[in-house]
Coordinates of C-alpha atoms and ligand atoms in Angstrom, one line a residue:
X32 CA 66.7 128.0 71.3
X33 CA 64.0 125.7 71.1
X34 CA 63.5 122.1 70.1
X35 CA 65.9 121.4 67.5
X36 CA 64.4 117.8 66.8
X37 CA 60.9 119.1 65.7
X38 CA 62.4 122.2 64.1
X39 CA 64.2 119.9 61.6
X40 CA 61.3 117.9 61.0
X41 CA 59.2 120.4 60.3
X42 CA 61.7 122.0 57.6
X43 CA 63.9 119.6 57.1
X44 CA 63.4 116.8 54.0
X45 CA 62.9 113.5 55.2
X46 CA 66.0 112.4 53.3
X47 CA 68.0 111.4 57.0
X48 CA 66.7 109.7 60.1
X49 CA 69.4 110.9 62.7
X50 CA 70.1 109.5 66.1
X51 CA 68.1 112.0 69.0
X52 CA 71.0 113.9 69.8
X53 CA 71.6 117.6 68.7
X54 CA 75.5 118.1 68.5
X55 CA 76.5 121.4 69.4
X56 CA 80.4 121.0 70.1
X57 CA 83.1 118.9 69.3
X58 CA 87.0 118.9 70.6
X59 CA 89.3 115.6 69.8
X60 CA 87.6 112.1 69.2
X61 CA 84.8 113.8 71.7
X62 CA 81.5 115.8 71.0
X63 CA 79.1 117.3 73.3
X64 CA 75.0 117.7 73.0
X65 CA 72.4 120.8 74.0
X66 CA 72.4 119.9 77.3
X67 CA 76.4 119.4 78.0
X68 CA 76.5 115.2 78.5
X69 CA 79.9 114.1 76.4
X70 CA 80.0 111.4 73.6
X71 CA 82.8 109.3 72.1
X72 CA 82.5 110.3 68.5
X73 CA 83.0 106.4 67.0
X74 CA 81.8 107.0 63.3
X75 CA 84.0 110.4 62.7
X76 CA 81.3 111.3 60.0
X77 CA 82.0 108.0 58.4
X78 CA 86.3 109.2 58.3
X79 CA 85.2 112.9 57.4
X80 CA 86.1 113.8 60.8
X81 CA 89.3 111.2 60.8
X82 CA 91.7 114.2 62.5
X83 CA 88.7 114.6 65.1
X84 CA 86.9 117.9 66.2
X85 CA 88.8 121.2 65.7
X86 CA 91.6 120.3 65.4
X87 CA 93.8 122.8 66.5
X88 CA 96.6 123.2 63.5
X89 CA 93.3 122.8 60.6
X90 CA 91.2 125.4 62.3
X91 CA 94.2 127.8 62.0
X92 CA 95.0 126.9 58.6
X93 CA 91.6 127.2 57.9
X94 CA 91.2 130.5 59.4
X95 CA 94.2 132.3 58.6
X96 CA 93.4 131.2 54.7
X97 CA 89.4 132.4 55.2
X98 CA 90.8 135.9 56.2
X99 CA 93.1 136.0 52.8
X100 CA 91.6 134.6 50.4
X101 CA 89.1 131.5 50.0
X102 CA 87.0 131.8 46.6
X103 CA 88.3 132.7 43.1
X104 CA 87.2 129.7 40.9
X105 CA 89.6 128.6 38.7
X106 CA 89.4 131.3 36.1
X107 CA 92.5 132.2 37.4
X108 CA 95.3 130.8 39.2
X109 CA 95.5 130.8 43.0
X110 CA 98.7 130.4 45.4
X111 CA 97.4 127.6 47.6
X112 CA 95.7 125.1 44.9
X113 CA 99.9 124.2 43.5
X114 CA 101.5 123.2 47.0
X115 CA 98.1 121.6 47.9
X116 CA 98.1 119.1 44.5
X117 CA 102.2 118.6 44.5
X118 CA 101.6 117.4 48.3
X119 CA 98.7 115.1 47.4
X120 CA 100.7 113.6 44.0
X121 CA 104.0 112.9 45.9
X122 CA 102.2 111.2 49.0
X123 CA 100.3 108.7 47.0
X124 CA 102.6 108.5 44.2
X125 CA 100.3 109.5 41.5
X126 CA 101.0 112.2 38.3
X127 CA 98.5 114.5 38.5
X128 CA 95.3 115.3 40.4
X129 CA 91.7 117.2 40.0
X130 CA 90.0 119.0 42.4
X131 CA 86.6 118.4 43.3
X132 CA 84.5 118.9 46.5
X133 CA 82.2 116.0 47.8
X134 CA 83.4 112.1 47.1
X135 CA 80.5 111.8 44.5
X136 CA 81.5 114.7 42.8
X137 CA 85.0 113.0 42.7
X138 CA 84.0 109.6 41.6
X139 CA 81.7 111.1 38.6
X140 CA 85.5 112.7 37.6
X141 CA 86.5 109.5 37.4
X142 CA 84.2 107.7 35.4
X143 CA 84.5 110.9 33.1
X144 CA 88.3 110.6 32.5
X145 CA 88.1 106.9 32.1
X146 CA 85.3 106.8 29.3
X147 CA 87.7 109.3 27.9
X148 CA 90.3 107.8 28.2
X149 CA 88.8 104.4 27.0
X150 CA 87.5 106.1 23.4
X151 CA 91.1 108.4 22.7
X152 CA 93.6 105.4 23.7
X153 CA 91.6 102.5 23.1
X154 CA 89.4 103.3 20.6
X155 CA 86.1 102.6 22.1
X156 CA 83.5 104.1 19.9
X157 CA 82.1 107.2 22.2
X158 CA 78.9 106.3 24.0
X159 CA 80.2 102.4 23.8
X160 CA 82.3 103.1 26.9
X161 CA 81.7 99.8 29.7
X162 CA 83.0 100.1 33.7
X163 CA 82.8 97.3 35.9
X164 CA 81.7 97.9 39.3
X165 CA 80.8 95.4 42.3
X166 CA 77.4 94.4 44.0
X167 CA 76.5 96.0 47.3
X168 CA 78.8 99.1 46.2
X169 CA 78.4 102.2 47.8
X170 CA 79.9 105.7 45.6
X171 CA 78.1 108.1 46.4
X172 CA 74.7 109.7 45.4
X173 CA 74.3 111.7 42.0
X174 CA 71.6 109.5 39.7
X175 CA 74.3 108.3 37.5
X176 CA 76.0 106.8 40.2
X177 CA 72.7 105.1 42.3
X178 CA 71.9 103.9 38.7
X179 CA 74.8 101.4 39.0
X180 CA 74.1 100.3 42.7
X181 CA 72.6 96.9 44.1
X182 CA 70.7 98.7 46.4
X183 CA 66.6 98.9 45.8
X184 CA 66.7 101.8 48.3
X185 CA 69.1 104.3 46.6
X186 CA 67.5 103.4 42.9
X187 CA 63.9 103.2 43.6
X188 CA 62.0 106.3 41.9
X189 CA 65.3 108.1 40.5
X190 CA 65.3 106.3 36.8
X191 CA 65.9 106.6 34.2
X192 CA 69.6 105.8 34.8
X193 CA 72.4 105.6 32.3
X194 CA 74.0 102.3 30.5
X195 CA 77.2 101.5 30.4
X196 CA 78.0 99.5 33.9
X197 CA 78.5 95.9 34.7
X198 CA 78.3 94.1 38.3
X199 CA 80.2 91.6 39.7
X200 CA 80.5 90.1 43.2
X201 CA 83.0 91.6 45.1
X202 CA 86.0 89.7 46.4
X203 CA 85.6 87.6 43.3
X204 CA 88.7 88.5 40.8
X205 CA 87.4 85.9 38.5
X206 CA 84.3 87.5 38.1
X207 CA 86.0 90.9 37.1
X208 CA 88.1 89.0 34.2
X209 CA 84.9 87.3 32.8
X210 CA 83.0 90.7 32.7
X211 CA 85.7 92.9 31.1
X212 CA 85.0 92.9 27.1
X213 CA 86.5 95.3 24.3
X214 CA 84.7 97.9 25.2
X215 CA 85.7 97.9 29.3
X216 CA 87.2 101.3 30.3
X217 CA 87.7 100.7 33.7
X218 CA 87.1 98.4 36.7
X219 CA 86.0 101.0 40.0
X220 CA 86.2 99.0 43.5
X221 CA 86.2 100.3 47.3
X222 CA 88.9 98.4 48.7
X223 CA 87.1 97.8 51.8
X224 CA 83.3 98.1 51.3
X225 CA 82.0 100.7 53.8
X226 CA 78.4 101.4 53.4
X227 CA 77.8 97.6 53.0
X228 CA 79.1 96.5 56.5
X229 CA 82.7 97.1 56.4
X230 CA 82.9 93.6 54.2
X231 CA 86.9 92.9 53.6
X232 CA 87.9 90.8 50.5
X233 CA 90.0 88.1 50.5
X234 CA 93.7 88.4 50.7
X235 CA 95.4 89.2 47.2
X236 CA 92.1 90.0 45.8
X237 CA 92.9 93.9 45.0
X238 CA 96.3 92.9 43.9
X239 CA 94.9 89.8 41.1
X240 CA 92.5 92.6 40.8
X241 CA 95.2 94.4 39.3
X242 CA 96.9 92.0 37.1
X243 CA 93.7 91.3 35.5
X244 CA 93.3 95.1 35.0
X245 CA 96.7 95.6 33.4
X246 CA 96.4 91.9 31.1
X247 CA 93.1 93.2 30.1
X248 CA 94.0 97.5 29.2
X249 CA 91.7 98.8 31.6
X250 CA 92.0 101.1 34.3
X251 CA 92.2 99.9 38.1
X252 CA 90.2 103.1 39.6
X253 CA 90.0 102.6 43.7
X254 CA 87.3 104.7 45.7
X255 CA 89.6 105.3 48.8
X256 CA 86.9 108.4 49.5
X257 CA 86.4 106.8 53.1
X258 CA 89.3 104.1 53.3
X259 CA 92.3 106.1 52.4
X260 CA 94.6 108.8 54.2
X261 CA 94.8 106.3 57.2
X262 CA 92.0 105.1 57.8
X263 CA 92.9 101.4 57.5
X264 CA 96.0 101.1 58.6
X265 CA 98.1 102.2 56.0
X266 CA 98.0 105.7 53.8
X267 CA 96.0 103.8 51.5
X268 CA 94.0 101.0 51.7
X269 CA 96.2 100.0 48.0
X270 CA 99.0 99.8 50.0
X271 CA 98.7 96.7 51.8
X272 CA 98.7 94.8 48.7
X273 CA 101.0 97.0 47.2
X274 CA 98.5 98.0 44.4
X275 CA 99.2 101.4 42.5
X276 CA 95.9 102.1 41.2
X277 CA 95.6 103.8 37.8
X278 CA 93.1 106.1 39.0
X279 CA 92.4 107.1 42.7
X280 CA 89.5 108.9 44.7
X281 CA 89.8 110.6 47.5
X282 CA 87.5 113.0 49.8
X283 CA 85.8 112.4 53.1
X284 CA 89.6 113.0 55.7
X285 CA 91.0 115.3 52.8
X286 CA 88.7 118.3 54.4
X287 CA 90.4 117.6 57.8
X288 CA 86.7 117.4 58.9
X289 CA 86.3 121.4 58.0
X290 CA 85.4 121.5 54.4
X291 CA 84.1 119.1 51.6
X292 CA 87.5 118.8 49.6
X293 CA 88.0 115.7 47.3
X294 CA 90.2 114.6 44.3
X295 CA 90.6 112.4 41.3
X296 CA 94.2 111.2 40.6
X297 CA 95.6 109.5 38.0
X298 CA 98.3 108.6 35.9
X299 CA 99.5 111.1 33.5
X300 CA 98.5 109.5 30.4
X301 CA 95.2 108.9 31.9
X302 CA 94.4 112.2 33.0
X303 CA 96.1 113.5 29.7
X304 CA 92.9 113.2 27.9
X305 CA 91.6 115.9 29.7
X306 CA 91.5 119.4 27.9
X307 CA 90.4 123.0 28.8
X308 CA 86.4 123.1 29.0
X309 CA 86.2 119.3 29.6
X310 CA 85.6 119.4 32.8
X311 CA 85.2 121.8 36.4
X312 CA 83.9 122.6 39.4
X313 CA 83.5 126.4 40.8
X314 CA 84.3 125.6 44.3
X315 CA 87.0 122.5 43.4
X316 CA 90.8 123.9 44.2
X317 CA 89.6 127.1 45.9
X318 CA 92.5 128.5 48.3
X319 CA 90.6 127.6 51.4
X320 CA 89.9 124.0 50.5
X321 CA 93.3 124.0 48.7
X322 CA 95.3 125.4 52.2
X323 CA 93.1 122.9 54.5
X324 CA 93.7 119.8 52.5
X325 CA 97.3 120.8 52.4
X326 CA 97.7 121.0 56.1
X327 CA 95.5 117.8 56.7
X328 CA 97.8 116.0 54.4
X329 CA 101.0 117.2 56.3
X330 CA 98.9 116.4 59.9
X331 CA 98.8 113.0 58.2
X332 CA 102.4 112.0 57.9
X333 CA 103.6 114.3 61.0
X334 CA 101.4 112.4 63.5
X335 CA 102.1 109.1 61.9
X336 CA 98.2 108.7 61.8
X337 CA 97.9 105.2 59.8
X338 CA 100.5 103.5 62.0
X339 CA 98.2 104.4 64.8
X340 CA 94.8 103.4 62.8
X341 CA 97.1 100.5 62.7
X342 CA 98.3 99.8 66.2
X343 CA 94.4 101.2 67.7
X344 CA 92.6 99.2 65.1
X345 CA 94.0 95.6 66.1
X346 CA 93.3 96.7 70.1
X347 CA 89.7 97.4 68.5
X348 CA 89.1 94.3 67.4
X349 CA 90.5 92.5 70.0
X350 CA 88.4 94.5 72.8
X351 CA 85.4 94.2 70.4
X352 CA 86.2 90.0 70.5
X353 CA 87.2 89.9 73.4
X354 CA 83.6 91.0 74.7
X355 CA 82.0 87.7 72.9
X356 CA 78.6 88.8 72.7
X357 CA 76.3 86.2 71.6
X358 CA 74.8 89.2 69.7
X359 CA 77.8 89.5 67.6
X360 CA 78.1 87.2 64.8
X361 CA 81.3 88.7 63.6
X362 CA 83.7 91.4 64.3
X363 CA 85.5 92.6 61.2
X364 CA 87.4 95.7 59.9
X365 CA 90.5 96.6 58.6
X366 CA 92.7 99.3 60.7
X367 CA 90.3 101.9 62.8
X368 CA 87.1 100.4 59.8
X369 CA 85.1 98.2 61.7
X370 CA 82.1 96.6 61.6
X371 CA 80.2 94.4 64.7
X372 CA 77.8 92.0 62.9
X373 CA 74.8 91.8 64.9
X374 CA 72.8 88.3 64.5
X375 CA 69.2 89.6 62.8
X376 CA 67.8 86.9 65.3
X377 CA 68.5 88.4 68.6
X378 CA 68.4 92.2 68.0
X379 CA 68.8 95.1 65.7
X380 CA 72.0 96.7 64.9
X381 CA 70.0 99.8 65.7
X382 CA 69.1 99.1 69.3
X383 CA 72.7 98.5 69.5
X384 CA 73.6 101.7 68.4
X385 CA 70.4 103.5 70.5
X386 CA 71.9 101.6 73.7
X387 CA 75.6 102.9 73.1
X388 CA 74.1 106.3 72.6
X389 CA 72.6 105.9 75.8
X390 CA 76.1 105.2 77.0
X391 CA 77.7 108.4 75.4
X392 CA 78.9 106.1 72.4
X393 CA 78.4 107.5 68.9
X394 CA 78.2 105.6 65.7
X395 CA 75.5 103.9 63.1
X396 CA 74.0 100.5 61.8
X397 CA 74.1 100.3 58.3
X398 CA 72.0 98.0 56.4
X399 CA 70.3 96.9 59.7
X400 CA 72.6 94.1 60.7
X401 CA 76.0 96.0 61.0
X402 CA 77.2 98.5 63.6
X403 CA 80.0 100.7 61.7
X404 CA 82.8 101.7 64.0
X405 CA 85.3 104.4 62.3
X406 CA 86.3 106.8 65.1
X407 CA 88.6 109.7 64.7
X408 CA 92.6 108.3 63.8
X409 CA 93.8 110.6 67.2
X410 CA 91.6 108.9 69.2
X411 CA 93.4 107.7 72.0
X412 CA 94.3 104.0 73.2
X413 CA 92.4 104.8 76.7
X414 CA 89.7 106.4 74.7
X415 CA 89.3 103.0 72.2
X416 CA 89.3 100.8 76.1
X417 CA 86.4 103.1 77.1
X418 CA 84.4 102.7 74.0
X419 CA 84.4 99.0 74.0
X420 CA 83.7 99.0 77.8
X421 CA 80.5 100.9 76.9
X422 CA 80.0 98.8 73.6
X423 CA 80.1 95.6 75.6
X424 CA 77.6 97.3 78.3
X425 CA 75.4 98.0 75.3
X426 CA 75.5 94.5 73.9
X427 CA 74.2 92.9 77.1
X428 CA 71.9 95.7 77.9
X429 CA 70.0 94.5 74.2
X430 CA 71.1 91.0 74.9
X431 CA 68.7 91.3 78.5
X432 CA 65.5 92.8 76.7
X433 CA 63.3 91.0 74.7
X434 CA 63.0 92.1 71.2
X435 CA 60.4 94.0 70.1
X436 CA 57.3 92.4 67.9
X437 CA 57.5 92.6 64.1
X438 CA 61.3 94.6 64.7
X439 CA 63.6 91.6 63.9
Ligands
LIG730 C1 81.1 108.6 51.3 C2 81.6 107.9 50.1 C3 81.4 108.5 48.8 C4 80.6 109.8 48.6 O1 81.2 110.9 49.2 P1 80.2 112.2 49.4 O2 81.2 113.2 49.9 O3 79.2 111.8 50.4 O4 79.7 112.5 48.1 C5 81.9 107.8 47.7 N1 82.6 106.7 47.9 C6 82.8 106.1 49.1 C7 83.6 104.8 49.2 C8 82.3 106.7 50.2 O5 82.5 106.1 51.4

């Protein structure tokens, strides 16, 4: 077969900087590499993977659909895409929903409906349309949405980018009210902040978040792409303030870790403002997608998946505590969403990672100080034991060796 590390980097864009493993199988919360040594799966392709590897009931659903029918477009009507969107309205007790693929794709839906929204039931004049969104926010990649990060990194060399956003800090309500104006369509927040460090606001934040939203006319949209259907602790990450968002994304866990399948949801006088021709995707709703997300949905509630994120997140944390690394300035998270920060001082959150992949322990730093830990939902209690076992063996394997020059 070759060497599948230099064949990538010879072909591949430099776009990624994966770990040195080459994955070739993956059963449960466990994958396996070229040469047959076992890993923990601890990131779950950051909740993509929150069912874990092949599941048994997706891959048949997914394969009895692929050998009937899988790609239409929506041109015409198809028997899987109705059940599929009735499911995903009634669980998270919005009107209507639209199809997309990829979480980007999903969150440019949104900001499309609420600009929409904002000019035919406001009265914003079209192009004047405003959305608030927070610093250090993470929604994805298409230029109009790296346009409105924080983050030199994702912005640098992609301008010109589009007007129309505002940032506030996150976790700050009172920062949201002072930025909303006439022309505000909507405010989009990640519950939880993922790609930031797992960073948790303050208690009642989403929920004042909402009052201020409602007071004000604009539209409460939550990016639940990676924190929803489980994830945290609860079906959504809404829920344990017992915030119905106006507008909702979803994606990442909706694929049951087999396809790309994503959605916008919203109320129906939100969505309403969508006509024929407004809006599409060839590959969003297609049967497959539509039959997989359907069953993932159903897996969801029939395993009772975010009581155990739940249960296995709190035993997380309290392993991950229990450990008391002096390398660890903080453990935080919200259900089986957790981040270990690692003091810049002492060491990396990258030779953290390296020495738990050395340990058979997957997962990744993001941002340099934080090691994100999001493993599959049916991982099991023994499985989350051995992990932070391993974890701890990593922390004082980094903790014993001197840090490198010029690497802090
Ligand atoms: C991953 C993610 C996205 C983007 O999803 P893609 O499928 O990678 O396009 C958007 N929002 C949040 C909160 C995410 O975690």
């Amino acid at each position: 077969m070759g060497d599948m590390i230099a064949l990538e980097r010879r072909y591949s864009a430099r776009n990624y900087d994966p770990l040195p493993v080459v994955l070739t199988e993956g059963e449960g919360a466990w994958v396996r590499d070229e040469a047959g040594r076992r890993y923990l799966d601890m990131l779950s392709a950051y909740s993509a993977a929150s069912f874990g590897h092949a599941h048994p009931r997706l891959v048949a659903a997914l394969s009895r659909q692929a050998a009937r029918l899988a790609v239409t477009s929506r041109a015409f009507h198809n028997d899987r895409l109705p059940p599929f969107l009735a499911r995903l309205c009634s669980i998270t007790g919005m009107d209507r929903a639209l199809p997309m693929n990829t979480g980007a794709e999903a969150v440019e839906t949104a900001i499309k409906v609420s600009r929409k929204w904002a000019h035919v039931a406001k009265g914003v004049p079209d192009g004047r349309q405003r959305i608030v969104v927070c610093e250090a926010n993470f929604h994805g990649r298409t230029s109009t949405i790296v346009g409105f990060s924080s983050e030199p990194a994702y912005r640098l060399g992609f301008g010109p980018f589009g007007p129309g956003f505002d940032r506030v800090p996150f976790g700050d309500a009172r920062a949201l009210e002072a930025a909303i104006g006439p022309d505000t369509a909507a405010f989009l927040v990640e519950p939880v902040q993922g790609e930031a460090g797992i960073v948790v606001p303050p208690r009642g934040y989403l929920a004042e978040c909402a009052a201020i939203c409602r007071r004000h006319g604009v539209l409460l949209v939550a990016d639940e792409v990676q924190t929803g259907l489980g994830r945290t602790g609860r079906l959504l990450a809404c829920d344990h303030e017992g915030v119905r968002p106006d507008g909702l994304i979803l994606g990442k866990a909706l694929g049951g870790g087999l396809l790309p399948v994503s959605a916008f949801l919203a109320r129906e006088d939100v969505m309403g403002v969508l006509e024929p021709g407004d809006h599409g995707s060839t590959f969003g709703g297609n049967a497959l997608a539509a039959a997989v997300g359907f069953e993932a949905l159903d897996t969801l509630v029939e395993e009772g998946l975010p009581a155990r994120a739940a249960m296995l997140g709190d035993r997380l944390a309290a392993g991950l505590r229990a450990l008391a690394s002096p390398l660890v300035r903080e453990v935080r998270g919200l259900g089986l969403l957790a981040g270990l920060e690692i003091d810049p001082s002492r060491a990396t959150a990258r030779a953290v990672v390296d020495a738990m992949l050395a340990r058979g322990v997957l997962s990744r730093d993001t941002h340099g100080t934080v090691v994100r830990l999001a493993p599959p939902l049916v991982i099991a209690s023994e499985e989350v034991d051995w992990a932070v076992a391993r974890i701890g063996e990593a922390l004082a394997a980094v903790a014993a060796t001197p840090p490198a020059p010029g690497r802090s």
